[in-house]
Structures are given as structure tokens and as C-alpha cells.
Amino acid sequence: EAGVAQSPRYKIIEKRQSVAFWCNPISGHATLYWYQQILGQGPKLLIQFQNNGVVDDSQLPKDRFSAERLKGVDSTLKIQPAKLEDSAVYLCASSPSGGAEQFFGPGTRLTVL
Amino acid sequence: QQQVKQSPQSLIVQKGGISIINCAYENTAFDYFPWYQQFPGKGPALLIAIRPDVSEKKEGRFTISFNKSAKQFSLHIMDSQPGDSATYFCAALGGHDMRFGAGTRLTVKP
């Protein structure tokens, strides 16, 4: 079975620019997660979708971050405008029904200069 | 707020030795405790997990020990191999809230 796909793998932008990341979860997985992983730290949940509805976005900086899940399948995470502290790896994960086992994609490494 | 504390930050073990990584949690609502393994440039991958109704779970060379009263759990890697060199994250899940530890970078020397 194909894993979680993410693109791009790497992105370098200037501060105050905008950027978007794309995620395609494992087929049939209802739950999709976006995590932020800062160097040397564990992943931190930004937002969780169940199908195309938001379950938890309490840790998403909503003044600059937004996310959507199109038709309950693919998802896009956007940052506008980016700050230096947004430099991190953005991980997408999916699970069949939420919680227990989450399958992670390879991540997008964002560098904000 | 750090809800899962992981130690040590880094660990060096000789091939064939035992690697031990410890985690402690605060929220008693957590009811699922997975360990993830992450290689450079890859996303974390589930290694082994335990629920609080058992005190130990073993899968091959990997064992989780769980102490509910102390709110602590640990990962033991027996007969550590150079291929085990990676970053290991403990995590705790309550409802839909998954919290990760800061990670342990394990290096197994040949």
C-alpha cells in the first residue's frame, strides 16, 4: 500500500512570504494530521481532520496558518506571512479512524530566511 | 506545556548492548503510549505501543515497560544493532490528543 505523500520535500523562503504544503494520505484513511517538528523537538500537532471536518486546531496559529482538506482526501497547509520561527519540518500523518496508529509522510523541510 | 518528558536526549550504546529510553507523563487521561522511530529525512514510524492495562509488551528485541502509578514508561532495545541508530520518540494519546516527547538520538557503535 502506498504511504503518505507530501510535497514539496524542501522549501526555502524569505520571511513575510507565503508558502503552501500538500499532503495525500493513505487511501481510505479518514483522519489526517499536520504536525510541526522543530529541530531537536518532537512533533507538535497543528490540526486534525476527520474526513473534511476539523477535529482539533487548538495549537494552530490561526493568524498566519490555515489548512483545508479537499473532499476529505488531500490536504493543504498554508503559512502567510512566514516568520523565522516557522522554520521546521511539517509532517502529515493519516490514520484509518483517528488516534492509535498514525502513519507519517516524509515531511516538508521549511527554511525561512 | 510539556506533557511528556523524555530522557536521555542522546544515547550511545555498543553493538549487542541494551538501550533504555525513559518517558514520564502528567495527564492521567492518556490511554495509549506508542514509541516512534525516525531515521534522518524520514517521518516517524510506529515501533511498538502499549495500553495502561498491561505492565509490559515485547515485540522481538523491543520491550515497553509501563508503570501506571509512577506515570512512567520506558523502551528497552535488546541486542542493539547499528541499524537501530535513529531518533526515538515516546508519545501519549488521550482521546485525539497525541503528545510527543522531545526525542532520544540513539547511536549504536559497531
PDB file of C-alpha atoms in Angstrom:
ATOM      1  CA  GLU A   1       0.000   0.000   0.000  1.00  0.00           C
ATOM      2  CA  ALA A   2       1.271   3.473  -0.877  1.00  0.00           C
ATOM      3  CA  GLY A   3       2.300   5.629   2.051  1.00  0.00           C
ATOM      4  CA  VAL A   4       1.521   9.238   2.903  1.00  0.00           C
ATOM      5  CA  ALA A   5       2.791  11.545   0.173  1.00  0.00           C
ATOM      6  CA  GLN A   6       3.962  15.100   0.780  1.00  0.00           C
ATOM      7  CA  SER A   7       5.295  17.839  -1.448  1.00  0.00           C
ATOM      8  CA  PRO A   8       7.481  19.699  -1.757  1.00  0.00           C
ATOM      9  CA  ARG A   9      10.198  17.956   0.255  1.00  0.00           C
ATOM     10  CA  TYR A  10      12.155  21.161   0.777  1.00  0.00           C
ATOM     11  CA  LYS A  11      11.256  24.841   0.626  1.00  0.00           C
ATOM     12  CA  ILE A  12      13.299  27.966   1.287  1.00  0.00           C
ATOM     13  CA  ILE A  13      11.515  31.332   1.503  1.00  0.00           C
ATOM     14  CA  GLU A  14      12.103  34.826   2.811  1.00  0.00           C
ATOM     15  CA  LYS A  15      10.250  35.970   5.917  1.00  0.00           C
ATOM     16  CA  ARG A  16       6.868  37.548   5.203  1.00  0.00           C
ATOM     17  CA  GLN A  17       6.442  35.385   2.107  1.00  0.00           C
ATOM     18  CA  SER A  18       3.723  32.757   1.892  1.00  0.00           C
ATOM     19  CA  VAL A  19       4.113  29.027   1.368  1.00  0.00           C
ATOM     20  CA  ALA A  20       1.861  26.010   0.922  1.00  0.00           C
ATOM     21  CA  PHE A  21       2.400  22.325   1.592  1.00  0.00           C
ATOM     22  CA  TRP A  22       0.414  19.453   0.128  1.00  0.00           C
ATOM     23  CA  CYS A  23      -0.432  16.059   1.615  1.00  0.00           C
ATOM     24  CA  ASN A  24      -2.065  12.986   0.130  1.00  0.00           C
ATOM     25  CA  PRO A  25      -2.952  10.486   2.874  1.00  0.00           C
ATOM     26  CA  ILE A  26      -3.159   6.721   2.615  1.00  0.00           C
ATOM     27  CA  SER A  27      -6.235   5.731   0.652  1.00  0.00           C
ATOM     28  CA  GLY A  28      -9.240   5.181   2.862  1.00  0.00           C
ATOM     29  CA  HIS A  29      -7.799   6.901   5.916  1.00  0.00           C
ATOM     30  CA  ALA A  30     -10.438   9.158   7.406  1.00  0.00           C
ATOM     31  CA  THR A  31      -8.183  11.087   9.768  1.00  0.00           C
ATOM     32  CA  LEU A  32      -5.428  13.448   8.664  1.00  0.00           C
ATOM     33  CA  TYR A  33      -2.982  15.341  10.859  1.00  0.00           C
ATOM     34  CA  TRP A  34      -0.499  18.149  10.316  1.00  0.00           C
ATOM     35  CA  TYR A  35       2.421  18.344  12.734  1.00  0.00           C
ATOM     36  CA  GLN A  36       5.235  20.856  13.128  1.00  0.00           C
ATOM     37  CA  GLN A  37       8.606  19.395  14.117  1.00  0.00           C
ATOM     38  CA  ILE A  38      11.205  21.950  15.135  1.00  0.00           C
ATOM     39  CA  LEU A  39      14.797  20.725  15.087  1.00  0.00           C
ATOM     40  CA  GLY A  40      15.573  18.770  18.240  1.00  0.00           C
ATOM     41  CA  GLN A  41      11.948  18.505  19.340  1.00  0.00           C
ATOM     42  CA  GLY A  42       9.120  16.053  18.986  1.00  0.00           C
ATOM     43  CA  PRO A  43       6.262  16.653  16.560  1.00  0.00           C
ATOM     44  CA  LYS A  44       3.598  19.108  17.716  1.00  0.00           C
ATOM     45  CA  LEU A  45       0.050  18.727  16.410  1.00  0.00           C
ATOM     46  CA  LEU A  46      -1.181  21.721  14.436  1.00  0.00           C
ATOM     47  CA  ILE A  47      -4.516  20.451  13.145  1.00  0.00           C
ATOM     48  CA  GLN A  48      -6.507  17.230  12.881  1.00  0.00           C
ATOM     49  CA  PHE A  49      -9.189  16.497  10.295  1.00  0.00           C
ATOM     50  CA  GLN A  50     -11.792  13.751  10.408  1.00  0.00           C
ATOM     51  CA  ASN A  51     -12.886  13.386   6.775  1.00  0.00           C
ATOM     52  CA  ASN A  52     -13.196  17.059   5.757  1.00  0.00           C
ATOM     53  CA  GLY A  53     -14.118  18.430   9.186  1.00  0.00           C
ATOM     54  CA  VAL A  54     -11.715  19.906  11.751  1.00  0.00           C
ATOM     55  CA  VAL A  55     -11.454  17.895  14.985  1.00  0.00           C
ATOM     56  CA  ASP A  56      -8.739  19.921  16.725  1.00  0.00           C
ATOM     57  CA  ASP A  57      -6.944  23.095  15.661  1.00  0.00           C
ATOM     58  CA  SER A  58      -6.218  24.451  19.136  1.00  0.00           C
ATOM     59  CA  GLN A  59      -2.459  24.678  18.503  1.00  0.00           C
ATOM     60  CA  LEU A  60      -2.689  26.175  15.016  1.00  0.00           C
ATOM     61  CA  PRO A  61      -1.526  29.837  14.911  1.00  0.00           C
ATOM     62  CA  LYS A  62      -4.625  30.954  13.075  1.00  0.00           C
ATOM     63  CA  ASP A  63      -3.370  34.465  12.393  1.00  0.00           C
ATOM     64  CA  ARG A  64      -0.883  33.061   9.874  1.00  0.00           C
ATOM     65  CA  PHE A  65      -1.587  29.347   9.387  1.00  0.00           C
ATOM     66  CA  SER A  66      -4.543  27.841   7.569  1.00  0.00           C
ATOM     67  CA  ALA A  67      -5.378  24.337   6.412  1.00  0.00           C
ATOM     68  CA  GLU A  68      -8.054  22.642   4.412  1.00  0.00           C
ATOM     69  CA  ARG A  69      -8.879  19.108   3.423  1.00  0.00           C
ATOM     70  CA  LEU A  70     -10.382  18.925  -0.009  1.00  0.00           C
ATOM     71  CA  LYS A  71     -13.265  16.462  -0.315  1.00  0.00           C
ATOM     72  CA  GLY A  72     -11.955  14.580   2.707  1.00  0.00           C
ATOM     73  CA  VAL A  73      -8.842  13.361   0.868  1.00  0.00           C
ATOM     74  CA  ASP A  74      -5.892  15.661   0.073  1.00  0.00           C
ATOM     75  CA  SER A  75      -4.935  18.483   2.374  1.00  0.00           C
ATOM     76  CA  THR A  76      -3.074  21.770   2.075  1.00  0.00           C
ATOM     77  CA  LEU A  77      -1.365  23.689   4.878  1.00  0.00           C
ATOM     78  CA  LYS A  78      -0.563  27.353   4.225  1.00  0.00           C
ATOM     79  CA  ILE A  79       1.559  29.870   6.076  1.00  0.00           C
ATOM     80  CA  GLN A  80       1.035  33.568   5.290  1.00  0.00           C
ATOM     81  CA  PRO A  81       3.139  35.501   6.155  1.00  0.00           C
ATOM     82  CA  ALA A  82       6.017  33.293   7.294  1.00  0.00           C
ATOM     83  CA  LYS A  83       8.221  34.142  10.259  1.00  0.00           C
ATOM     84  CA  LEU A  84      11.743  32.979  11.059  1.00  0.00           C
ATOM     85  CA  GLU A  85      10.401  30.765  13.853  1.00  0.00           C
ATOM     86  CA  ASP A  86       8.310  28.806  11.340  1.00  0.00           C
ATOM     87  CA  SER A  87      11.469  27.053  10.135  1.00  0.00           C
ATOM     88  CA  ALA A  88      10.720  23.395  10.829  1.00  0.00           C
ATOM     89  CA  VAL A  89       9.724  20.114   9.243  1.00  0.00           C
ATOM     90  CA  TYR A  90       5.997  19.904   8.554  1.00  0.00           C
ATOM     91  CA  LEU A  91       4.755  16.354   8.840  1.00  0.00           C
ATOM     92  CA  CYS A  92       1.488  14.992   7.549  1.00  0.00           C
ATOM     93  CA  ALA A  93       0.078  11.795   9.031  1.00  0.00           C
ATOM     94  CA  SER A  94      -3.071   9.762   8.494  1.00  0.00           C
ATOM     95  CA  SER A  95      -4.900   7.019  10.331  1.00  0.00           C
ATOM     96  CA  PRO A  96      -7.875   4.837   9.489  1.00  0.00           C
ATOM     97  CA  SER A  97     -10.169   6.252  12.165  1.00  0.00           C
ATOM     98  CA  GLY A  98      -8.245   8.585  14.444  1.00  0.00           C
ATOM     99  CA  GLY A  99      -5.945   8.119  17.429  1.00  0.00           C
ATOM    100  CA  ALA A 100      -3.967   4.934  17.798  1.00  0.00           C
ATOM    101  CA  GLU A 101      -1.716   4.191  14.849  1.00  0.00           C
ATOM    102  CA  GLN A 102      -0.693   7.157  12.733  1.00  0.00           C
ATOM    103  CA  PHE A 103       1.248   6.796   9.500  1.00  0.00           C
ATOM    104  CA  PHE A 104       3.601   9.672   8.772  1.00  0.00           C
ATOM    105  CA  GLY A 105       4.797  11.086   5.475  1.00  0.00           C
ATOM    106  CA  PRO A 106       8.438  12.104   4.886  1.00  0.00           C
ATOM    107  CA  GLY A 107       7.768  15.731   5.751  1.00  0.00           C
ATOM    108  CA  THR A 108       8.496  19.097   4.157  1.00  0.00           C
ATOM    109  CA  ARG A 109      11.547  20.913   5.486  1.00  0.00           C
ATOM    110  CA  LEU A 110      10.841  24.665   5.530  1.00  0.00           C
ATOM    111  CA  THR A 111      13.611  27.207   5.956  1.00  0.00           C
ATOM    112  CA  VAL A 112      12.588  30.831   6.472  1.00  0.00           C
ATOM    113  CA  LEU A 113      15.408  33.350   5.891  1.00  0.00           C
TER     114      LEU A 113
ATOM    115  CA  GLN B   1       3.287  22.901  28.246  1.00  0.00           C
ATOM    116  CA  GLN B   2       5.415  19.758  28.067  1.00  0.00           C
ATOM    117  CA  GLN B   3       3.170  16.857  28.977  1.00  0.00           C
ATOM    118  CA  VAL B   4       5.611  14.064  28.062  1.00  0.00           C
ATOM    119  CA  LYS B   5       9.197  14.240  29.320  1.00  0.00           C
ATOM    120  CA  GLN B   6      11.771  12.019  27.637  1.00  0.00           C
ATOM    121  CA  SER B   7      15.314  11.141  28.633  1.00  0.00           C
ATOM    122  CA  PRO B   8      18.120  10.897  27.796  1.00  0.00           C
ATOM    123  CA  GLN B   9      18.455  13.377  24.960  1.00  0.00           C
ATOM    124  CA  SER B  10      21.150  11.227  23.365  1.00  0.00           C
ATOM    125  CA  LEU B  11      22.454   7.732  23.960  1.00  0.00           C
ATOM    126  CA  ILE B  12      25.485   5.825  22.709  1.00  0.00           C
ATOM    127  CA  VAL B  13      25.493   2.037  23.054  1.00  0.00           C
ATOM    128  CA  GLN B  14      27.851  -0.652  21.865  1.00  0.00           C
ATOM    129  CA  LYS B  15      26.574  -3.265  19.438  1.00  0.00           C
ATOM    130  CA  GLY B  16      24.882  -6.047  21.376  1.00  0.00           C
ATOM    131  CA  GLY B  17      24.153  -3.845  24.363  1.00  0.00           C
ATOM    132  CA  ILE B  18      20.828  -2.759  25.843  1.00  0.00           C
ATOM    133  CA  SER B  19      19.407   0.673  25.028  1.00  0.00           C
ATOM    134  CA  ILE B  20      16.986   2.159  27.546  1.00  0.00           C
ATOM    135  CA  ILE B  21      14.912   5.283  26.976  1.00  0.00           C
ATOM    136  CA  ASN B  22      12.581   6.676  29.619  1.00  0.00           C
ATOM    137  CA  CYS B  23       9.435   8.778  29.471  1.00  0.00           C
ATOM    138  CA  ALA B  24       7.147  10.316  32.054  1.00  0.00           C
ATOM    139  CA  TYR B  25       3.719  11.791  31.521  1.00  0.00           C
ATOM    140  CA  GLU B  26       1.471  14.085  33.506  1.00  0.00           C
ATOM    141  CA  ASN B  27      -2.047  13.711  32.160  1.00  0.00           C
ATOM    142  CA  THR B  28      -3.847  10.670  33.573  1.00  0.00           C
ATOM    143  CA  ALA B  29      -6.311  10.857  30.665  1.00  0.00           C
ATOM    144  CA  PHE B  30      -3.663   9.393  28.353  1.00  0.00           C
ATOM    145  CA  ASP B  31      -4.571   5.797  27.498  1.00  0.00           C
ATOM    146  CA  TYR B  32      -2.240   4.767  24.679  1.00  0.00           C
ATOM    147  CA  PHE B  33       1.537   5.007  24.689  1.00  0.00           C
ATOM    148  CA  PRO B  34       3.363   4.469  21.382  1.00  0.00           C
ATOM    149  CA  TRP B  35       7.031   4.666  20.542  1.00  0.00           C
ATOM    150  CA  TYR B  36       8.098   6.000  17.163  1.00  0.00           C
ATOM    151  CA  GLN B  37      11.399   5.513  15.349  1.00  0.00           C
ATOM    152  CA  GLN B  38      12.631   8.215  12.986  1.00  0.00           C
ATOM    153  CA  PHE B  39      15.530   7.996  10.551  1.00  0.00           C
ATOM    154  CA  PRO B  40      17.048  11.161   9.049  1.00  0.00           C
ATOM    155  CA  GLY B  41      14.914  12.561   6.251  1.00  0.00           C
ATOM    156  CA  LYS B  42      12.009  10.271   7.062  1.00  0.00           C
ATOM    157  CA  GLY B  43       8.804  10.647   9.006  1.00  0.00           C
ATOM    158  CA  PRO B  44       8.357   8.838  12.337  1.00  0.00           C
ATOM    159  CA  ALA B  45       7.249   5.204  12.092  1.00  0.00           C
ATOM    160  CA  LEU B  46       5.347   3.346  14.785  1.00  0.00           C
ATOM    161  CA  LEU B  47       7.629   0.859  16.525  1.00  0.00           C
ATOM    162  CA  ILE B  48       5.623  -0.553  19.422  1.00  0.00           C
ATOM    163  CA  ALA B  49       2.780   0.630  21.638  1.00  0.00           C
ATOM    164  CA  ILE B  50       1.139  -0.232  24.949  1.00  0.00           C
ATOM    165  CA  ARG B  51      -2.111   0.461  26.780  1.00  0.00           C
ATOM    166  CA  PRO B  52      -2.103   1.059  30.556  1.00  0.00           C
ATOM    167  CA  ASP B  53      -3.863  -2.199  31.413  1.00  0.00           C
ATOM    168  CA  VAL B  54      -0.604  -4.146  30.936  1.00  0.00           C
ATOM    169  CA  SER B  55       2.800  -3.579  32.516  1.00  0.00           C
ATOM    170  CA  GLU B  56       4.970  -4.905  29.714  1.00  0.00           C
ATOM    171  CA  LYS B  57       4.814  -5.579  25.990  1.00  0.00           C
ATOM    172  CA  LYS B  58       7.504  -7.274  23.948  1.00  0.00           C
ATOM    173  CA  GLU B  59       7.934  -7.408  20.195  1.00  0.00           C
ATOM    174  CA  GLY B  60      11.170  -9.018  19.069  1.00  0.00           C
ATOM    175  CA  ARG B  61      14.089  -7.062  20.529  1.00  0.00           C
ATOM    176  CA  PHE B  62      11.847  -4.176  21.634  1.00  0.00           C
ATOM    177  CA  THR B  63      10.085  -4.082  25.009  1.00  0.00           C
ATOM    178  CA  ILE B  64       7.927  -1.412  26.622  1.00  0.00           C
ATOM    179  CA  SER B  65       7.749  -1.366  30.419  1.00  0.00           C
ATOM    180  CA  PHE B  66       4.836   0.606  31.867  1.00  0.00           C
ATOM    181  CA  ASN B  67       4.373   1.852  35.453  1.00  0.00           C
ATOM    182  CA  LYS B  68       0.918   3.367  35.759  1.00  0.00           C
ATOM    183  CA  SER B  69       1.250   4.502  39.368  1.00  0.00           C
ATOM    184  CA  ALA B  70       4.501   6.348  38.622  1.00  0.00           C
ATOM    185  CA  LYS B  71       3.190   7.614  35.267  1.00  0.00           C
ATOM    186  CA  GLN B  72       6.347   6.372  33.586  1.00  0.00           C
ATOM    187  CA  PHE B  73       7.142   4.093  30.692  1.00  0.00           C
ATOM    188  CA  SER B  74      10.323   3.011  29.008  1.00  0.00           C
ATOM    189  CA  LEU B  75      11.631   1.409  25.834  1.00  0.00           C
ATOM    190  CA  HIS B  76      14.263  -1.312  26.045  1.00  0.00           C
ATOM    191  CA  ILE B  77      16.135  -2.377  22.921  1.00  0.00           C
ATOM    192  CA  MET B  78      17.912  -5.670  23.488  1.00  0.00           C
ATOM    193  CA  ASP B  79      20.949  -6.719  21.456  1.00  0.00           C
ATOM    194  CA  SER B  80      21.173  -3.227  19.943  1.00  0.00           C
ATOM    195  CA  GLN B  81      22.387  -3.109  16.332  1.00  0.00           C
ATOM    196  CA  PRO B  82      23.936  -0.309  14.251  1.00  0.00           C
ATOM    197  CA  GLY B  83      20.744  -0.327  12.159  1.00  0.00           C
ATOM    198  CA  ASP B  84      18.846   0.749  15.286  1.00  0.00           C
ATOM    199  CA  SER B  85      20.668   4.098  15.180  1.00  0.00           C
ATOM    200  CA  ALA B  86      17.835   6.619  14.873  1.00  0.00           C
ATOM    201  CA  THR B  87      15.828   9.095  16.907  1.00  0.00           C
ATOM    202  CA  TYR B  88      13.190   7.565  19.145  1.00  0.00           C
ATOM    203  CA  PHE B  89      10.096   9.426  20.323  1.00  0.00           C
ATOM    204  CA  CYS B  90       7.728   8.352  23.035  1.00  0.00           C
ATOM    205  CA  ALA B  91       4.189   9.643  22.832  1.00  0.00           C
ATOM    206  CA  ALA B  92       0.984   9.608  24.819  1.00  0.00           C
ATOM    207  CA  LEU B  93      -2.535   9.698  23.438  1.00  0.00           C
ATOM    208  CA  GLY B  94      -5.723  10.694  25.200  1.00  0.00           C
ATOM    209  CA  GLY B  95      -8.829  10.938  23.019  1.00  0.00           C
ATOM    210  CA  HIS B  96      -7.486  12.609  19.899  1.00  0.00           C
ATOM    211  CA  ASP B  97      -4.683  14.474  21.676  1.00  0.00           C
ATOM    212  CA  MET B  98      -1.262  12.928  20.904  1.00  0.00           C
ATOM    213  CA  ARG B  99       1.718  14.451  22.730  1.00  0.00           C
ATOM    214  CA  PHE B 100       5.288  13.582  21.839  1.00  0.00           C
ATOM    215  CA  GLY B 101       8.452  13.587  23.902  1.00  0.00           C
ATOM    216  CA  ALA B 102      11.441  15.598  22.708  1.00  0.00           C
ATOM    217  CA  GLY B 103      13.210  12.538  21.297  1.00  0.00           C
ATOM    218  CA  THR B 104      16.327  10.483  22.020  1.00  0.00           C
ATOM    219  CA  ARG B 105      19.074  10.189  19.447  1.00  0.00           C
ATOM    220  CA  LEU B 106      20.424   6.656  19.685  1.00  0.00           C
ATOM    221  CA  THR B 107      23.793   5.728  18.234  1.00  0.00           C
ATOM    222  CA  VAL B 108      24.822   2.077  18.241  1.00  0.00           C
ATOM    223  CA  LYS B 109      28.552   1.665  17.700  1.00  0.00           C
ATOM    224  CA  PRO B 110      29.790  -1.416  15.812  1.00  0.00           C
TER     225      PRO B 110
END
